[in-house]
XYZ file of C-alpha atoms in Angstrom:
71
model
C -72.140 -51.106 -156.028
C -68.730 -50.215 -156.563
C -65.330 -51.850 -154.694
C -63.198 -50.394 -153.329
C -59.711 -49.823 -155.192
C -56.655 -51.257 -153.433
C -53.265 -50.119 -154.449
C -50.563 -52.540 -155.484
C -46.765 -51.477 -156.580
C -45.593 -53.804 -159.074
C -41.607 -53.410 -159.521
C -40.446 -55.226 -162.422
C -36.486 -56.152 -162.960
C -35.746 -55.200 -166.017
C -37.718 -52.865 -168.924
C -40.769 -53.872 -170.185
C -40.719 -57.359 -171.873
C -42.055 -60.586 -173.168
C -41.810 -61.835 -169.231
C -44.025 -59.204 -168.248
C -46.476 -59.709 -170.846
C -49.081 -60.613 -168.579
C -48.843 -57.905 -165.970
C -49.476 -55.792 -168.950
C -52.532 -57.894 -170.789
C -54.143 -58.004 -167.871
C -53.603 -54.029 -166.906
C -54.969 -53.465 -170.858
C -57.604 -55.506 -170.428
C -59.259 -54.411 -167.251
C -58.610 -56.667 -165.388
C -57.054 -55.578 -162.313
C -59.300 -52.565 -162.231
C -62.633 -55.093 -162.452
C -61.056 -56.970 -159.441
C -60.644 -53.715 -157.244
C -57.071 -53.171 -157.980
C -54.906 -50.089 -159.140
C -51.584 -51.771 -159.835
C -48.643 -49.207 -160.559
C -46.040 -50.969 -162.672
C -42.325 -49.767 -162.067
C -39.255 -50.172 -164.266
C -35.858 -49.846 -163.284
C -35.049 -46.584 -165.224
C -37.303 -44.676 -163.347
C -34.814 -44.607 -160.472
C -32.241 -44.715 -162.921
C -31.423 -48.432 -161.801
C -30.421 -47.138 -158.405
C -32.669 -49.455 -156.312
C -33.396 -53.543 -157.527
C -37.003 -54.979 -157.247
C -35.374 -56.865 -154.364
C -34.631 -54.060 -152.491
C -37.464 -52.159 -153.326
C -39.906 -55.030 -151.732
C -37.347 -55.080 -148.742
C -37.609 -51.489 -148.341
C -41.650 -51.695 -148.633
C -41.643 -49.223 -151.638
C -43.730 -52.386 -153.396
C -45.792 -54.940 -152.585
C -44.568 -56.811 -155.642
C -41.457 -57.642 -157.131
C -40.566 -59.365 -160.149
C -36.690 -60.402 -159.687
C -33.888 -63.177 -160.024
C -33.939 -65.769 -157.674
C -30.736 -64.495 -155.932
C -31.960 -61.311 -155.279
């Protein structure tokens, strides 16, 4: 029987690196999809650095943010 997928937006604070290694092990791994999940990593440049992770959780256009601790 398959599961259900869930969606889960992923908004990371900078581009792509060794602090997000693990998002990205476990997306290349299967992971996520083996646990039900479709998790959509974001990077700043795609909004041209317009919108934080902060502000982006605040603003519910993730469910996840990865951010400094004063955002």
């Amino acid at each position: 029987m398959t599961q259900p997928t869930t969606q889960l937006r992923l908004a990371l604070e900078w581009t792509p690196n060794t602090n997000h290694t693990g998002f990205y092990v476990a997306e290349a791994k299967g992971y996520y999809a083996a646990s039900g999940l479709e998790v959509i990593i974001t990077t700043p440049e795609q909004d041209n650095y317009q919108l934080s992770p902060a502000k982006q959780l605040a603003e519910q256009r993730v469910e996840l943010a990865v951010a400094p601790s004063e955002s």
